[in-house]
PDB file of C-alpha atoms in Angstrom:
ATOM      1  CA  MET A   1      23.811  33.544 -14.627  1.00  0.00           C
ATOM      2  CA  ARG A   2      22.440  37.056 -14.457  1.00  0.00           C
ATOM      3  CA  SER A   3      18.886  36.727 -13.145  1.00  0.00           C
ATOM      4  CA  ALA A   4      16.027  34.345 -12.406  1.00  0.00           C
ATOM      5  CA  SER A   5      12.250  34.226 -12.258  1.00  0.00           C
ATOM      6  CA  ALA A   6       9.705  31.782 -10.871  1.00  0.00           C
ATOM      7  CA  TRP A   7       5.981  31.321 -11.357  1.00  0.00           C
ATOM      8  CA  TRP A   8       3.355  29.174  -9.668  1.00  0.00           C
ATOM      9  CA  ASP A   9       0.084  28.541 -11.487  1.00  0.00           C
ATOM     10  CA  PRO A  10      -1.909  26.742  -8.777  1.00  0.00           C
ATOM     11  CA  ALA A  11      -4.815  24.324  -9.074  1.00  0.00           C
ATOM     12  CA  PHE A  12      -6.202  21.481  -7.030  1.00  0.00           C
ATOM     13  CA  GLY A  13      -5.267  19.134  -9.847  1.00  0.00           C
ATOM     14  CA  HIS A  14      -8.504  17.268 -10.402  1.00  0.00           C
ATOM     15  CA  LYS A  15      -8.328  14.970 -13.430  1.00  0.00           C
ATOM     16  CA  SER A  16     -10.814  17.054 -15.400  1.00  0.00           C
ATOM     17  CA  GLY A  17      -9.200  20.374 -14.518  1.00  0.00           C
ATOM     18  CA  ASP A  18      -5.905  22.210 -14.681  1.00  0.00           C
ATOM     19  CA  GLY A  19      -2.771  20.976 -12.953  1.00  0.00           C
ATOM     20  CA  SER A  20      -0.773  22.939 -10.398  1.00  0.00           C
ATOM     21  CA  VAL A  21       2.631  23.817 -11.878  1.00  0.00           C
ATOM     22  CA  PHE A  22       5.773  25.625 -10.698  1.00  0.00           C
ATOM     23  CA  ALA A  23       8.263  26.966 -13.264  1.00  0.00           C
ATOM     24  CA  CYS A  24      11.737  28.395 -12.655  1.00  0.00           C
ATOM     25  CA  LEU A  25      13.883  30.117 -15.304  1.00  0.00           C
ATOM     26  CA  PHE A  26      17.432  31.491 -15.341  1.00  0.00           C
ATOM     27  CA  TRP A  27      18.784  34.215 -17.628  1.00  0.00           C
ATOM     28  CA  GLY A  28      22.438  34.130 -18.683  1.00  0.00           C
ATOM     29  CA  GLU A  29      24.751  37.033 -19.448  1.00  0.00           C
ATOM     30  CA  ASP A  30      24.349  36.119 -23.131  1.00  0.00           C
ATOM     31  CA  GLU A  31      20.554  36.621 -22.828  1.00  0.00           C
ATOM     32  CA  LYS A  32      19.923  32.897 -23.201  1.00  0.00           C
ATOM     33  CA  ILE A  33      17.047  31.666 -21.066  1.00  0.00           C
ATOM     34  CA  SER A  34      17.252  28.301 -19.331  1.00  0.00           C
ATOM     35  CA  ILE A  35      14.021  26.603 -18.303  1.00  0.00           C
ATOM     36  CA  HIS A  36      15.515  25.012 -15.224  1.00  0.00           C
ATOM     37  CA  SER A  37      12.476  23.490 -13.529  1.00  0.00           C
ATOM     38  CA  VAL A  38       8.893  22.661 -14.477  1.00  0.00           C
ATOM     39  CA  ALA A  39       7.407  20.897 -11.452  1.00  0.00           C
ATOM     40  CA  TYR A  40       3.916  19.431 -11.466  1.00  0.00           C
ATOM     41  CA  ILE A  41       2.768  19.848  -7.867  1.00  0.00           C
ATOM     42  CA  ARG A  42       1.370  16.716  -6.277  1.00  0.00           C
ATOM     43  CA  ASN A  43      -1.897  16.636  -4.381  1.00  0.00           C
ATOM     44  CA  LYS A  44      -1.270  13.478  -2.366  1.00  0.00           C
ATOM     45  CA  PRO A  45       1.314  13.255   0.423  1.00  0.00           C
ATOM     46  CA  VAL A  46       4.827  12.167  -0.473  1.00  0.00           C
ATOM     47  CA  GLU A  47       7.796  11.410   1.751  1.00  0.00           C
ATOM     48  CA  GLY A  48       8.614  14.237   4.136  1.00  0.00           C
ATOM     49  CA  PHE A  49       5.107  15.699   4.328  1.00  0.00           C
ATOM     50  CA  VAL A  50       2.348  15.268   6.888  1.00  0.00           C
ATOM     51  CA  ASP A  51      -0.651  13.524   5.326  1.00  0.00           C
ATOM     52  CA  ASN A  52      -3.405  15.281   7.290  1.00  0.00           C
ATOM     53  CA  GLN A  53      -2.802  18.835   6.079  1.00  0.00           C
ATOM     54  CA  ASP A  54      -5.172  20.815   3.907  1.00  0.00           C
ATOM     55  CA  GLU A  55      -4.338  20.779   0.213  1.00  0.00           C
ATOM     56  CA  ALA A  56      -3.387  24.457  -0.003  1.00  0.00           C
ATOM     57  CA  THR A  57      -0.831  24.090   2.794  1.00  0.00           C
ATOM     58  CA  TYR A  58       0.499  20.857   1.329  1.00  0.00           C
ATOM     59  CA  GLN A  59       1.040  22.411  -2.102  1.00  0.00           C
ATOM     60  CA  SER A  60       2.584  25.537  -0.567  1.00  0.00           C
ATOM     61  CA  GLN A  61       5.095  23.419   1.335  1.00  0.00           C
ATOM     62  CA  GLN A  62       6.129  21.702  -1.889  1.00  0.00           C
ATOM     63  CA  VAL A  63       6.651  25.103  -3.505  1.00  0.00           C
ATOM     64  CA  CYS A  64       8.712  26.191  -0.482  1.00  0.00           C
ATOM     65  CA  ARG A  65      11.040  23.257  -1.109  1.00  0.00           C
ATOM     66  CA  LEU A  66      11.372  24.187  -4.773  1.00  0.00           C
ATOM     67  CA  ILE A  67      12.123  27.795  -3.835  1.00  0.00           C
ATOM     68  CA  ALA A  68      14.872  26.635  -1.474  1.00  0.00           C
ATOM     69  CA  GLN A  69      16.320  24.173  -3.997  1.00  0.00           C
ATOM     70  CA  ASN A  70      16.578  26.910  -6.621  1.00  0.00           C
ATOM     71  CA  PHE A  71      17.806  29.698  -4.298  1.00  0.00           C
ATOM     72  CA  LEU A  72      14.962  31.981  -5.364  1.00  0.00           C
ATOM     73  CA  ALA A  73      14.491  35.500  -4.015  1.00  0.00           C
ATOM     74  CA  SER A  74      10.950  35.932  -5.360  1.00  0.00           C
ATOM     75  CA  ILE A  75       8.073  34.004  -6.894  1.00  0.00           C
ATOM     76  CA  THR A  76       4.885  35.142  -8.613  1.00  0.00           C
ATOM     77  CA  ILE A  77       1.569  33.371  -7.998  1.00  0.00           C
ATOM     78  CA  GLU A  78      -1.210  33.556 -10.553  1.00  0.00           C
ATOM     79  CA  THR A  79      -4.192  34.550  -8.424  1.00  0.00           C
ATOM     80  CA  ASN A  80      -7.006  33.533 -10.768  1.00  0.00           C
ATOM     81  CA  GLY A  81      -9.329  30.937  -9.243  1.00  0.00           C
ATOM     82  CA  ILE A  82      -7.948  29.269  -6.113  1.00  0.00           C
ATOM     83  CA  GLY A  83      -4.769  31.317  -6.412  1.00  0.00           C
ATOM     84  CA  LYS A  84      -6.349  34.289  -4.647  1.00  0.00           C
ATOM     85  CA  PHE A  85      -6.199  32.391  -1.348  1.00  0.00           C
ATOM     86  CA  LEU A  86      -2.667  31.052  -1.701  1.00  0.00           C
ATOM     87  CA  PRO A  87      -0.274  34.024  -1.389  1.00  0.00           C
ATOM     88  CA  ALA A  88      -0.966  34.374   2.337  1.00  0.00           C
ATOM     89  CA  ILE A  89      -0.590  30.624   2.886  1.00  0.00           C
ATOM     90  CA  LEU A  90       2.660  30.474   0.919  1.00  0.00           C
ATOM     91  CA  ARG A  91       4.046  33.480   2.814  1.00  0.00           C
ATOM     92  CA  ARG A  92       3.205  31.751   6.095  1.00  0.00           C
ATOM     93  CA  GLU A  93       4.946  28.546   5.042  1.00  0.00           C
ATOM     94  CA  LEU A  94       7.985  30.460   3.787  1.00  0.00           C
ATOM     95  CA  VAL A  95       8.283  32.189   7.162  1.00  0.00           C
ATOM     96  CA  ASN A  96       7.954  28.817   8.895  1.00  0.00           C
ATOM     97  CA  SER A  97      10.764  27.453   6.722  1.00  0.00           C
ATOM     98  CA  GLY A  98      13.005  30.455   7.388  1.00  0.00           C
ATOM     99  CA  SER A  99      12.911  31.692   3.784  1.00  0.00           C
ATOM    100  CA  LYS A 100      12.994  35.385   2.860  1.00  0.00           C
ATOM    101  CA  CYS A 101      11.600  34.784  -0.628  1.00  0.00           C
ATOM    102  CA  ALA A 102       9.155  37.497  -1.704  1.00  0.00           C
ATOM    103  CA  VAL A 103       5.705  36.445  -2.927  1.00  0.00           C
ATOM    104  CA  LEU A 104       4.264  38.524  -5.769  1.00  0.00           C
ATOM    105  CA  GLU A 105       0.715  38.267  -7.084  1.00  0.00           C
ATOM    106  CA  HIS A 106      -0.594  38.419 -10.642  1.00  0.00           C
ATOM    107  CA  HIS A 107      -4.173  38.232 -11.889  1.00  0.00           C
ATOM    108  CA  SER A 108      -4.397  37.248 -15.553  1.00  0.00           C
ATOM    109  CA  HIS A 109      -7.053  38.964 -17.652  1.00  0.00           C
ATOM    110  CA  ARG A 110      -5.879  37.981 -21.133  1.00  0.00           C
ATOM    111  CA  ASN A 111      -6.596  34.869 -23.187  1.00  0.00           C
ATOM    112  CA  LYS A 112      -4.326  31.997 -22.127  1.00  0.00           C
ATOM    113  CA  ASP A 113      -3.362  30.974 -25.670  1.00  0.00           C
ATOM    114  CA  MET A 114      -2.274  34.523 -26.486  1.00  0.00           C
ATOM    115  CA  ARG A 115      -0.250  34.722 -23.262  1.00  0.00           C
ATOM    116  CA  ILE A 116       1.587  31.515 -24.139  1.00  0.00           C
ATOM    117  CA  LEU A 117       2.305  32.519 -27.733  1.00  0.00           C
ATOM    118  CA  GLU A 118       3.461  36.033 -26.909  1.00  0.00           C
ATOM    119  CA  ALA A 119       5.769  34.876 -24.108  1.00  0.00           C
ATOM    120  CA  ILE A 120       7.325  31.803 -25.728  1.00  0.00           C
ATOM    121  CA  GLU A 121       7.418  32.301 -29.500  1.00  0.00           C
ATOM    122  CA  ALA A 122       9.952  35.162 -29.610  1.00  0.00           C
ATOM    123  CA  PRO A 123      12.730  33.542 -27.516  1.00  0.00           C
ATOM    124  CA  LEU A 124      12.142  30.182 -29.224  1.00  0.00           C
ATOM    125  CA  HIS A 125      12.574  31.572 -32.723  1.00  0.00           C
ATOM    126  CA  ALA A 126      15.580  33.622 -31.586  1.00  0.00           C
ATOM    127  CA  ASN A 127      17.229  30.384 -30.346  1.00  0.00           C
ATOM    128  CA  LYS A 128      17.436  31.843 -26.849  1.00  0.00           C
ATOM    129  CA  LEU A 129      15.421  29.212 -24.987  1.00  0.00           C
ATOM    130  CA  TYR A 130      17.083  26.157 -23.434  1.00  0.00           C
ATOM    131  CA  LEU A 131      15.704  23.240 -21.454  1.00  0.00           C
ATOM    132  CA  ASN A 132      17.145  21.381 -18.474  1.00  0.00           C
ATOM    133  CA  ALA A 133      17.326  17.695 -19.437  1.00  0.00           C
ATOM    134  CA  ASP A 134      15.516  16.682 -16.228  1.00  0.00           C
ATOM    135  CA  ILE A 135      12.359  18.270 -17.639  1.00  0.00           C
ATOM    136  CA  LEU A 136      12.302  15.700 -20.452  1.00  0.00           C
ATOM    137  CA  SER A 137      10.832  13.196 -17.980  1.00  0.00           C
ATOM    138  CA  THR A 138       7.894  15.489 -17.121  1.00  0.00           C
ATOM    139  CA  PRO A 139       4.667  16.101 -19.093  1.00  0.00           C
ATOM    140  CA  PHE A 140       6.125  19.378 -20.417  1.00  0.00           C
ATOM    141  CA  PRO A 141       7.684  18.043 -23.687  1.00  0.00           C
ATOM    142  CA  GLY A 142       4.392  16.354 -24.540  1.00  0.00           C
ATOM    143  CA  GLU A 143       2.542  19.611 -23.997  1.00  0.00           C
ATOM    144  CA  VAL A 144       4.922  21.395 -26.382  1.00  0.00           C
ATOM    145  CA  ARG A 145       4.449  18.727 -29.066  1.00  0.00           C
ATOM    146  CA  GLU A 146       0.679  18.511 -28.816  1.00  0.00           C
ATOM    147  CA  TRP A 147      -0.368  22.057 -27.995  1.00  0.00           C
ATOM    148  CA  ARG A 148      -2.265  24.084 -30.592  1.00  0.00           C
ATOM    149  CA  PRO A 149      -3.700  27.547 -29.960  1.00  0.00           C
ATOM    150  CA  ASN A 150      -7.486  27.647 -29.779  1.00  0.00           C
ATOM    151  CA  GLN A 151      -7.773  23.856 -29.749  1.00  0.00           C
ATOM    152  CA  ALA A 152      -9.838  22.370 -26.954  1.00  0.00           C
ATOM    153  CA  GLY A 153      -8.492  19.455 -24.952  1.00  0.00           C
ATOM    154  CA  CYS A 154      -4.772  20.274 -25.204  1.00  0.00           C
ATOM    155  CA  ARG A 155      -2.939  20.167 -21.875  1.00  0.00           C
ATOM    156  CA  ASP A 156      -1.067  23.415 -21.321  1.00  0.00           C
ATOM    157  CA  ASP A 157      -0.411  23.626 -17.578  1.00  0.00           C
ATOM    158  CA  GLY A 158       3.385  23.592 -17.908  1.00  0.00           C
ATOM    159  CA  LEU A 159       3.351  25.885 -20.929  1.00  0.00           C
ATOM    160  CA  ASP A 160       1.199  28.367 -19.039  1.00  0.00           C
ATOM    161  CA  ALA A 161       3.542  28.365 -16.040  1.00  0.00           C
ATOM    162  CA  VAL A 162       6.636  28.793 -18.231  1.00  0.00           C
ATOM    163  CA  SER A 163       5.000  31.636 -20.149  1.00  0.00           C
ATOM    164  CA  GLY A 164       4.188  33.272 -16.821  1.00  0.00           C
ATOM    165  CA  ALA A 165       7.798  32.958 -15.676  1.00  0.00           C
ATOM    166  CA  LEU A 166       8.982  34.424 -18.985  1.00  0.00           C
ATOM    167  CA  SER A 167       6.734  37.447 -18.555  1.00  0.00           C
ATOM    168  CA  ALA A 168       7.367  37.880 -14.817  1.00  0.00           C
ATOM    169  CA  SER A 169       9.875  40.330 -13.400  1.00  0.00           C
ATOM    170  CA  ASN A 170      13.182  38.518 -13.005  1.00  0.00           C
ATOM    171  CA  PHE A 171      15.395  39.331 -10.047  1.00  0.00           C
ATOM    172  CA  LYS A 172      19.131  39.872 -10.363  1.00  0.00           C
ATOM    173  CA  LEU A 173      21.388  37.298  -8.784  1.00  0.00           C
ATOM    174  CA  LYS A 174      24.147  38.476  -6.495  1.00  0.00           C
ATOM    175  CA  THR A 175      27.477  39.267  -8.137  1.00  0.00           C
ATOM    176  CA  GLY A 176      29.578  36.139  -8.281  1.00  0.00           C
ATOM    177  CA  PHE A 177      26.581  33.926  -7.538  1.00  0.00           C
ATOM    178  CA  SER A 178      26.981  30.282  -8.506  1.00  0.00           C
ATOM    179  CA  PHE A 179      25.713  26.939  -7.338  1.00  0.00           C
ATOM    180  CA  SER A 180      28.039  24.526  -5.614  1.00  0.00           C
ATOM    181  CA  LYS A 181      28.981  21.508  -7.712  1.00  0.00           C
ATOM    182  CA  SER A 182      26.341  19.408  -6.016  1.00  0.00           C
ATOM    183  CA  LYS A 183      23.669  22.004  -6.745  1.00  0.00           C
ATOM    184  CA  HIS A 184      24.740  23.270 -10.170  1.00  0.00           C
ATOM    185  CA  TRP A 185      21.792  23.019 -12.519  1.00  0.00           C
ATOM    186  CA  GLN A 186      23.966  22.152 -15.523  1.00  0.00           C
ATOM    187  CA  ILE A 187      25.944  19.357 -13.898  1.00  0.00           C
ATOM    188  CA  GLY A 188      24.656  15.810 -14.229  1.00  0.00           C
ATOM    189  CA  SER A 189      21.444  16.694 -16.006  1.00  0.00           C
ATOM    190  CA  GLY A 190      22.830  18.521 -19.029  1.00  0.00           C
ATOM    191  CA  LEU A 191      21.286  21.395 -20.935  1.00  0.00           C
ATOM    192  CA  TYR A 192      19.303  21.107 -24.154  1.00  0.00           C
ATOM    193  CA  LYS A 193      18.158  23.787 -26.557  1.00  0.00           C
ATOM    194  CA  ALA A 194      14.387  23.746 -26.743  1.00  0.00           C
ATOM    195  CA  ARG A 195      12.824  23.199 -30.126  1.00  0.00           C
ATOM    196  CA  THR A 196      10.480  25.788 -31.570  1.00  0.00           C
ATOM    197  CA  LEU A 197       6.776  25.124 -31.341  1.00  0.00           C
ATOM    198  CA  SER A 198       6.708  24.622 -35.111  1.00  0.00           C
ATOM    199  CA  ASP A 199       9.492  22.008 -34.868  1.00  0.00           C
ATOM    200  CA  SER A 200       7.557  20.177 -32.170  1.00  0.00           C
ATOM    201  CA  HIS A 201       4.353  19.877 -34.196  1.00  0.00           C
TER     202      HIS A 201
END
């Protein structure tokens, strides 16, 4: 692996609104891009978390765990909406966890559908985009199958986060970097080439 990028598109996850999604990608020496993680951030306490924390702190702590699990050196937060309050909270929680991960901020001004198409279509059609098999059990494959540009009602939270990670600055991994066998993202879960959007429709 040559480099990686991560993106968090936050939301409070109300049923009628957008979901909060973290996406992590790895670039190989052959320029292939592996979508390693698409995590839909939970809003209710799960094992290992205190249940009386505010929602922003709770979500930030989940993202801290994902950053640690993926050995990330930086992450970009989309600061539209509630995101403008989260960089400081995430930085605080990263410090509390002992992480040195950098937190970058991005405010999106462009149409979401155009962002998704411009980021994803080129690597898909060039057969450069691959998908970790673990993601098949998330809502992401359904979003790919059902999404249409300019069509109301289509869920696109995961697609938006992945497109953000594709467009974000990716950081170089240290020379000789590799996961241990227990942490290797290809072992156990497998790696699948993602279908093009046209194949999924």
